[in-house]
Backbone as numpy.savetxt, mean C-alpha at the origin, in Angstrom:
# Nx Ny Nz CAx CAy CAz Cx Cy Cz
13.24 26.30 16.60 12.62 27.18 17.48 11.38 27.99 16.97
11.30 27.73 15.61 10.15 28.90 14.92 9.04 27.91 14.09
9.68 26.60 14.03 8.86 26.08 12.78 8.47 24.40 13.57
7.25 23.87 13.35 7.13 22.59 14.01 6.25 21.85 13.13
5.88 20.34 12.26 5.76 20.07 11.26 4.27 19.13 12.02
2.90 19.02 12.18 1.80 18.41 12.18 2.02 17.61 11.04
1.72 16.23 11.16 1.05 15.64 10.13 -0.46 15.43 9.76
-1.01 15.24 8.64 -2.36 15.68 8.31 -2.61 14.17 9.46
-4.46 14.46 9.13 -5.00 13.19 10.00 -5.68 12.72 8.30
-6.34 11.26 9.26 -7.40 10.70 8.57 -8.79 10.53 8.78
-9.69 10.69 8.17 -11.33 10.52 8.59 -11.52 8.45 8.73
-10.91 8.62 10.04 -11.19 6.88 10.09 -12.59 6.49 11.08
-13.86 7.70 10.60 -15.01 6.95 10.40 -15.65 6.25 8.94
-15.11 7.29 7.90 -14.93 6.56 7.04 -14.02 5.89 6.06
-13.09 5.84 6.57 -11.64 4.40 6.38 -11.80 4.00 7.55
-12.86 2.67 7.56 -12.94 1.87 8.29 -13.49 0.62 8.46
-12.50 -0.55 8.04 -12.96 -2.02 7.46 -13.89 -2.27 8.52
-14.44 -2.00 9.64 -15.33 -2.36 10.36 -17.08 -2.37 9.44
-16.85 -1.30 8.83 -17.86 -0.45 8.75 -18.09 -0.38 6.84
-16.60 0.17 6.12 -16.80 0.62 5.39 -17.88 -0.06 4.21
-18.68 0.78 3.95 -19.63 -0.42 2.55 -19.56 -0.32 1.13
-17.72 0.03 0.63 -17.48 -0.12 -0.57 -16.54 -1.43 -0.95
-16.26 -2.16 0.45 -15.65 -2.91 0.56 -16.21 -4.69 0.58
-15.45 -5.49 0.36 -16.46 -6.86 -0.06 -16.85 -6.97 1.44
-15.85 -7.59 2.32 -16.51 -7.94 3.76 -15.42 -7.37 4.42
-16.39 -7.02 5.51 -15.79 -6.40 6.68 -14.57 -6.75 8.02
-14.04 -6.70 8.88 -12.70 -7.33 9.38 -11.92 -5.95 10.20
-11.58 -6.37 11.39 -10.87 -5.59 12.36 -9.49 -5.83 12.67
-9.04 -5.61 13.64 -7.57 -5.74 13.61 -8.07 -6.81 15.14
-8.98 -7.03 16.05 -8.66 -8.24 16.53 -9.91 -9.40 15.99
-10.38 -8.81 14.60 -11.23 -10.19 14.07 -10.55 -9.57 12.26
-9.71 -10.16 12.16 -8.76 -9.86 10.26 -9.54 -10.90 9.62
-10.36 -12.07 9.92 -10.56 -12.82 9.01 -11.16 -12.15 7.41
-12.10 -11.09 7.77 -12.48 -10.78 6.88 -12.08 -10.46 5.27
-10.83 -9.82 6.20 -9.76 -9.29 4.87 -8.98 -10.33 3.47
-9.34 -11.88 3.74 -8.97 -13.00 2.88 -10.32 -12.67 1.88
-11.33 -12.58 2.31 -12.56 -12.41 1.45 -12.54 -11.30 0.31
-12.04 -10.50 1.26 -11.98 -8.96 0.29 -10.48 -9.03 -0.71
-9.39 -9.86 -0.63 -8.67 -10.10 -1.26 -8.80 -11.41 -2.58
-9.63 -12.32 -2.13 -10.49 -12.89 -3.08 -11.31 -12.49 -3.96
-12.02 -11.70 -3.53 -13.29 -10.24 -4.46 -12.48 -9.93 -5.28
-11.12 -9.18 -5.03 -10.44 -8.07 -5.83 -10.00 -9.00 -6.70
-9.58 -9.75 -6.48 -8.74 -10.97 -7.40 -9.98 -11.29 -8.31
-10.76 -11.91 -8.13 -12.22 -12.11 -8.90 -12.41 -10.90 -9.98
-12.80 -9.80 -9.21 -13.14 -8.60 -10.09 -12.39 -8.53 -11.04
-10.51 -8.14 -11.00 -9.95 -8.33 -11.58 -9.46 -8.79 -12.57
-9.88 -10.32 -12.28 -9.74 -11.31 -12.92 -7.93 -12.16 -13.34
-7.40 -11.79 -12.02 -6.48 -12.53 -11.79 -6.77 -13.74 -11.00
-5.66 -14.86 -11.20 -5.82 -16.13 -10.55 -6.17 -15.97 -9.24
-7.00 -16.40 -8.07 -7.60 -16.75 -7.17 -6.77 -17.58 -6.01
-5.69 -16.93 -5.89 -4.45 -17.41 -5.12 -4.03 -16.53 -3.86
-4.45 -17.06 -2.52 -4.32 -16.66 -1.24 -2.67 -16.29 -0.98
-2.18 -17.44 -1.17 -0.79 -17.65 -1.12 0.23 -16.69 -1.57
-0.14 -15.28 -2.47 0.67 -15.06 -3.24 0.33 -13.57 -2.88
1.39 -12.71 -2.07 1.01 -11.80 -1.82 0.84 -10.64 -3.26
-0.20 -9.99 -2.78 -0.74 -8.81 -3.70 -0.22 -7.18 -3.36
0.13 -7.02 -4.10 0.84 -5.25 -4.46 0.22 -4.65 -4.39
-0.76 -3.21 -4.08 -1.07 -2.74 -4.70 -0.59 -1.01 -4.68
-0.70 0.00 -5.66 -1.01 1.38 -5.43 -1.91 1.78 -6.04
-2.21 3.32 -5.05 -3.22 3.93 -5.83 -2.42 5.41 -5.66
-2.48 5.77 -7.20 -1.47 7.01 -6.93 -1.68 7.86 -7.83
-1.42 8.97 -8.38 -1.62 9.78 -9.38 0.03 9.26 -10.18
-0.42 9.26 -11.70 1.05 8.72 -12.04 1.96 9.97 -12.89
2.40 10.51 -11.82 3.31 11.43 -11.72 4.76 10.99 -11.15
5.65 11.47 -11.60 7.69 11.48 -11.61 7.89 11.44 -9.86
7.09 11.94 -8.91 7.53 11.92 -7.92 7.01 11.08 -6.88
6.04 10.43 -7.74 5.62 9.66 -7.04 6.01 7.99 -7.21
7.43 8.19 -7.39 8.67 7.31 -7.36 8.26 6.09 -8.50
7.50 6.32 -9.55 6.98 5.29 -10.97 7.86 5.10 -11.29
8.95 6.16 -11.88 10.24 5.75 -12.76 10.91 4.61 -11.72
11.06 4.23 -10.51 11.52 3.32 -9.85 11.09 1.84 -10.22
9.58 2.01 -10.28 9.19 0.77 -10.55 8.71 0.46 -11.84
9.10 1.27 -12.37 9.33 1.23 -13.98 10.67 0.44 -14.35
11.68 1.16 -13.68 12.74 0.22 -13.74 13.18 -0.81 -12.81
12.57 -1.54 -12.42 12.47 -2.89 -11.89 11.56 -3.84 -12.35
10.54 -3.18 -12.61 9.40 -3.83 -12.64 9.29 -5.88 -12.79
10.02 -5.86 -14.27 10.46 -6.96 -14.82 11.25 -7.83 -13.63
12.04 -7.59 -12.74 12.64 -8.16 -11.42 11.27 -8.70 -10.52
10.86 -7.61 -10.30 10.11 -7.84 -9.22 9.28 -8.74 -9.23
8.92 -8.90 -11.19 7.77 -9.65 -11.38 7.74 -11.28 -11.97
9.69 -11.52 -11.12 10.30 -12.50 -11.48 9.72 -13.39 -10.44
9.78 -12.72 -8.99 9.21 -13.22 -7.90 7.45 -13.62 -8.12
6.23 -14.66 -7.29 5.63 -14.80 -7.60 4.89 -13.88 -6.09
3.87 -12.74 -7.22 3.55 -12.03 -6.43 2.45 -11.33 -7.61
1.67 -10.48 -7.09 0.36 -10.12 -7.77 0.39 -8.61 -7.56
0.41 -7.73 -8.42 0.34 -6.42 -8.40 -0.88 -5.64 -9.40
-1.77 -4.28 -8.37 -2.82 -3.59 -9.07 -2.50 -2.22 -8.65
-2.57 -1.46 -9.50 -2.32 -0.23 -9.52 -3.72 0.28 -10.18
-4.07 1.27 -9.60 -5.61 2.40 -9.85 -4.26 3.81 -10.14
-4.72 4.31 -11.16 -4.29 5.85 -11.06 -4.46 6.33 -12.75
-4.38 7.52 -12.81 -4.15 8.27 -13.88 -3.25 9.32 -14.15
-2.32 9.71 -15.58 -1.61 11.01 -15.06 -0.78 10.94 -16.20
0.93 10.93 -16.34 1.77 10.97 -17.20 0.68 9.62 -17.79
1.02 9.86 -19.82 0.71 8.90 -20.65 1.89 8.27 -21.04
3.16 8.23 -20.58 3.89 7.42 -20.48 3.54 6.50 -19.75
3.30 6.48 -18.54 3.04 5.45 -17.35 1.96 5.14 -17.56
0.73 5.48 -18.19 -0.65 5.21 -18.07 -0.19 3.80 -19.52
0.53 3.66 -20.64 1.09 3.42 -21.26 1.95 2.02 -20.86
3.03 2.72 -19.95 3.69 1.33 -19.35 3.31 -0.05 -18.74
2.00 0.71 -18.10 1.62 -0.44 -17.14 0.29 -1.11 -17.98
-0.10 -0.17 -18.89 -1.12 -1.61 -19.69 0.38 -2.14 -20.24
0.73 -2.22 -20.83 1.91 -3.22 -21.76 2.31 -4.04 -20.62
2.56 -3.55 -19.36 3.07 -4.41 -18.47 1.74 -5.76 -18.05
0.85 -5.41 -18.18 -0.58 -5.79 -18.10 -0.99 -6.98 -19.02
-0.32 -6.76 -20.58 -0.42 -7.71 -21.47 0.97 -8.17 -21.80
2.13 -8.09 -20.77 3.24 -8.89 -20.93 2.81 -10.00 -19.62
1.89 -9.82 -18.83 1.75 -10.45 -17.31 0.54 -10.52 -17.25
-0.22 -10.96 -17.68 -1.65 -11.38 -17.24 -2.23 -11.86 -16.42
-1.48 -12.59 -15.70 -1.51 -13.41 -14.81 -1.30 -12.86 -13.14
-0.60 -11.51 -13.28 0.31 -10.95 -12.17 0.02 -9.32 -12.14
-0.11 -8.73 -12.95 -0.59 -7.35 -13.05 -1.86 -6.76 -13.51
-2.51 -6.18 -13.36 -4.24 -5.43 -13.10 -3.45 -3.72 -13.02
-3.59 -3.25 -14.74 -3.21 -1.37 -14.19 -5.04 -1.16 -14.75
-5.34 0.20 -13.68 -6.71 0.39 -13.77 -6.96 1.46 -14.13
-6.92 2.26 -15.05 -6.89 4.07 -15.66 -8.00 4.39 -14.57
-7.46 5.79 -14.56 -8.82 6.65 -13.39 -8.60 7.07 -12.01
-9.46 7.74 -11.52 -9.86 7.79 -10.34 -10.94 7.35 -10.07
-11.19 5.79 -9.33 -12.66 5.51 -8.94 -12.41 5.02 -7.31
-13.02 5.93 -6.41 -13.08 5.52 -5.34 -13.40 4.79 -4.87
-14.32 3.87 -5.37 -15.20 2.54 -4.76 -13.92 1.38 -5.13
-13.41 1.51 -6.48 -11.93 0.54 -5.94 -10.92 0.82 -5.34
-10.65 1.93 -5.24 -9.56 2.08 -4.87 -9.44 1.94 -3.11
-11.20 1.60 -2.69 -11.01 1.36 -1.36 -11.43 -0.32 -1.44
-11.17 -0.77 -2.40 -11.08 -2.28 -2.69 -9.71 -2.92 -2.28
-9.29 -1.70 -3.34 -7.56 -2.30 -3.21 -7.01 -1.93 -1.91
-7.23 -1.21 -1.24 -6.88 -0.46 0.32 -7.26 -1.84 1.01
-8.28 -2.81 1.12 -8.79 -3.65 1.73 -7.66 -5.23 1.41
-8.28 -5.33 -0.08 -8.07 -6.45 -0.28 -6.13 -6.34 -0.87
-5.61 -5.62 -1.01 -4.30 -5.73 -1.36 -3.54 -6.22 0.46
-2.48 -6.91 0.15 -1.18 -7.29 1.33 -0.28 -5.97 1.39
-0.03 -5.73 0.88 1.39 -4.58 0.51 0.55 -3.28 0.15
1.13 -2.23 0.41 1.02 -0.74 -0.55 2.22 0.11 -0.77
2.36 0.19 -1.80 4.02 0.41 -2.34 3.92 1.96 -2.81
4.60 2.48 -2.32 4.24 3.93 -2.51 6.15 4.95 -2.03
6.79 4.45 -3.18 8.14 5.40 -3.05 8.55 6.57 -3.93
7.88 7.09 -3.58 7.76 8.98 -3.68 9.24 9.12 -3.24
9.46 9.95 -4.39 10.36 10.77 -4.24 10.12 11.91 -3.31
9.23 12.65 -3.36 8.78 13.75 -1.97 7.56 13.60 -1.73
7.43 13.83 -0.52 5.73 13.56 0.01 6.18 14.07 1.31
5.43 15.63 0.89 5.02 16.05 2.40 4.62 15.51 3.50
3.51 14.89 3.34 3.00 14.27 4.59 2.55 12.58 3.72
1.63 12.87 3.06 0.92 11.42 2.33 0.05 11.35 2.82
-1.22 10.60 2.73 -2.55 10.09 3.11 -2.32 8.67 3.32
-2.20 8.01 1.72 -2.63 7.20 1.78 -1.81 5.85 2.38
-0.49 5.91 2.63 -0.32 5.24 3.76 -0.84 4.86 5.01
-1.58 6.14 5.24 -2.37 5.98 6.89 -3.35 5.24 6.41
-4.14 5.22 5.16 -5.12 4.88 4.75 -4.63 3.11 5.09
-3.94 2.80 4.30 -2.81 1.66 4.10 -3.77 0.62 5.81
-2.53 1.51 6.30 -2.35 1.35 7.63 -3.84 0.64 8.29
-4.74 1.63 8.25 -6.10 1.54 8.70 -6.56 0.35 8.20
-6.58 -0.17 7.20 -7.36 -1.34 6.64 -6.03 -2.38 6.42
-5.13 -2.54 7.30 -4.15 -3.90 7.56 -3.68 -4.53 6.24
-3.11 -3.01 5.51 -2.28 -3.61 4.41 -0.88 -2.93 4.48
0.07 -3.78 4.41 1.11 -3.24 4.86 2.18 -2.08 4.05
2.45 -0.73 4.29 2.77 0.30 3.55 4.35 -0.31 3.43
5.13 0.00 1.86 6.03 -0.07 1.63 6.60 1.00 1.32
7.60 1.73 2.12 7.95 3.64 1.82 9.09 3.98 1.53
9.46 5.15 0.86 10.35 5.47 0.82 11.19 6.40 1.98
11.87 6.41 2.56 12.50 7.30 3.93 12.14 8.59 3.55
11.17 9.54 3.32 10.96 11.01 2.83 9.91 11.61 3.48
10.30 13.14 3.98 8.79 13.84 4.19 8.16 12.93 5.78
6.47 12.76 5.44 5.60 12.32 6.00 5.99 10.56 6.28
5.90 10.10 5.18 6.44 8.72 5.22 7.17 8.34 6.10
8.63 9.09 6.29 9.46 8.78 7.26 8.70 8.78 8.75
8.17 9.51 8.57 7.42 10.17 9.95 6.44 9.19 10.77
5.51 8.23 9.46 4.68 7.64 9.87 4.94 6.33 9.74
5.68 5.75 8.64 6.19 4.55 9.02 7.79 3.89 9.39
7.63 3.31 10.18 8.70 2.83 10.68 8.78 1.47 10.13
10.09 0.53 9.59 10.52 -0.04 8.98 10.58 -1.83 10.23
9.52 -2.80 9.76 9.37 -3.37 11.04 10.59 -4.40 11.16
11.88 -4.27 10.35 12.78 -5.27 10.69 13.22 -5.23 11.99
12.97 -3.83 13.03 13.26 -4.16 14.56 11.89 -5.08 15.11
11.19 -5.83 14.78 10.28 -6.03 15.38 9.10 -5.91 16.23
9.27 -4.26 15.50 7.71 -3.42 15.98 7.24 -2.44 15.35
8.08 -2.17 14.25 7.82 -1.23 13.10 6.05 -1.73 12.19
6.13 -0.62 11.59 4.40 -0.94 11.02 4.58 -1.21 9.53
5.82 -1.03 8.53 5.63 -1.10 7.48 7.31 -1.39 7.11
7.57 -1.35 6.13 9.03 -1.46 5.24 9.34 -0.48 4.86
10.65 -0.22 4.79 11.10 1.11 4.35 12.71 1.02 3.61
12.62 2.21 2.45 14.17 2.44 2.22 14.32 3.59 2.36
15.42 3.90 2.19 16.48 5.39 2.04 16.35 6.11 0.91
17.41 5.40 -0.26 18.07 5.89 -1.22 16.63 6.04 -1.83
17.02 7.30 -2.70 15.83 6.99 -4.23 16.86 6.17 -5.16
16.32 4.71 -4.72 16.95 4.19 -6.02 15.88 2.81 -6.34
16.04 2.40 -7.43 15.16 0.89 -7.54 15.80 0.04 -7.02
16.34 -0.85 -6.78 17.10 -1.72 -6.14 16.78 -1.64 -4.45
17.07 -0.33 -4.23 16.67 -0.48 -2.83 15.27 -0.57 -2.50
14.46 -0.15 -3.33 13.35 -0.16 -3.12 12.76 -1.74 -3.61
13.50 -2.51 -4.70 12.89 -3.97 -4.84 13.39 -4.21 -3.58
14.36 -4.42 -2.66 14.87 -5.41 -1.78 13.94 -4.72 -0.67
13.17 -3.86 -0.57 11.90 -3.74 0.35 11.27 -4.56 -0.05
10.88 -4.41 -1.07 9.49 -5.54 -1.37 9.65 -6.87 -1.39
10.88 -7.27 -1.67 11.20 -8.66 -1.39 11.17 -8.79 -0.17
11.79 -8.41 0.69 11.77 -7.75 2.47 9.95 -8.52 2.51
9.71 -7.28 2.68 8.03 -7.50 2.27 7.36 -9.04 2.40
7.93 -9.41 0.70 7.23 -10.75 0.31 8.11 -11.91 1.46
9.19 -11.76 2.21 9.39 -12.66 2.79 8.84 -12.91 3.89
8.45 -11.46 4.30 7.53 -11.88 6.01 6.27 -12.30 5.33
5.82 -11.90 4.20 4.30 -12.86 4.39 4.34 -14.33 4.20
5.55 -14.61 3.55 5.62 -15.62 3.65 5.64 -16.95 5.39
5.71 -15.89 6.75 5.30 -16.23 7.44 4.36 -16.04 8.55
2.83 -16.57 8.16 1.64 -16.11 8.45 1.78 -15.64 9.94
1.81 -15.91 11.08 1.63 -15.62 12.11 2.46 -14.34 12.32
3.56 -14.44 11.46 4.63 -12.80 11.77 3.75 -11.57 11.38
3.25 -12.45 10.06 2.59 -11.29 9.33 1.11 -10.64 10.17
0.81 -11.86 10.46 -0.67 -11.58 10.88 -0.43 -9.83 12.49
0.65 -10.72 12.91 1.44 -9.99 14.22 1.54 -8.23 13.29
1.99 -8.34 12.49 2.27 -7.30 11.78 1.08 -6.42 11.09
-0.05 -7.24 10.84 -0.91 -6.76 10.32 -1.83 -5.98 11.55
-1.67 -6.39 12.68 -2.78 -5.83 14.01 -1.99 -4.60 14.24
-0.56 -4.48 14.34 0.41 -3.45 14.46 0.02 -2.05 13.44
-0.46 -2.68 12.38 -0.67 -1.82 11.11 -1.88 -1.07 12.26
-2.79 -1.95 11.77 -4.45 -1.79 12.32 -4.62 -0.80 13.40
-3.54 -0.80 14.56 -4.07 -0.25 15.75 -3.20 0.76 15.90
-2.29 1.80 14.52 -1.73 2.82 14.82 -3.16 4.02 14.61
-2.62 5.08 15.04 -3.74 6.21 15.40 -3.44 7.25 14.54
-3.56 7.21 13.40 -3.63 8.98 12.38 -4.72 8.87 12.19
-5.56 9.19 13.28 -7.21 9.89 13.13 -6.56 11.80 13.49
-7.90 12.32 13.07 -7.73 14.03 13.37 -7.72 14.52 14.93
-7.65 13.31 15.63 -7.97 13.60 17.16 -5.95 13.72 17.48
-5.45 12.96 16.88 -3.87 12.71 17.47 -3.65 14.52 16.46
-4.03 14.63 15.85 -3.38 16.00 14.70 -4.03 17.53 15.84
-5.08 17.41 15.88 -5.52 18.04 16.98 -4.57 18.47 18.29
-4.44 17.48 18.28 -3.84 17.42 20.20 -2.50 17.92 19.83
-1.82 17.61 18.86 -0.05 18.37 18.47 -0.43 19.64 18.41
-1.72 19.78 17.59 -1.81 21.62 17.25 -1.98 22.61 18.82
-2.67 21.58 19.45 -3.14 22.21 20.75 -1.58 22.51 21.50
């Protein structure tokens, strides 16, 4: 009766796949065709095989423990047994930096690790990836999942804090992403594999992308909640 939480908003003018100058091709919820070109161009830039049939998993994050990277580290070899590609942009804890560099060397056709904070590349990942992985241990609000939705990149999140408030599992046919509850690496892996299975049905996946892009996490919504 004394405390009420309001989610942050994102700048929907800046993060707009119809106008964003940082991405390779523009697209919208009603005309999503350009997203495939963003994926192809990102694969080309990163030196990954140009495969439209393979889901690309993106992560843009600080390499810190509470971001869930220990879960990714624990099951990465299992995850990469699936036919997927993965690109991670970020810097931080050197143990994670070294781990993902070594993963790129071991899986040259599947993994790319890009060190540092590179805003234009971050936007290209938001636009070009199919799936956005955000398995945080704790996340009071989270903005990356909202940006990913804006670009039609389907979030996989742990049900914590603002991630739970903003992303709802699409297993009911109405959600906007994939979620898992326990802070457990194999629960996360199961969510990723469910998303991959969904990607293999293009018609259903495009419906999910459209639902994601139609979500409204603008400051207008936050301001109305505040009022």
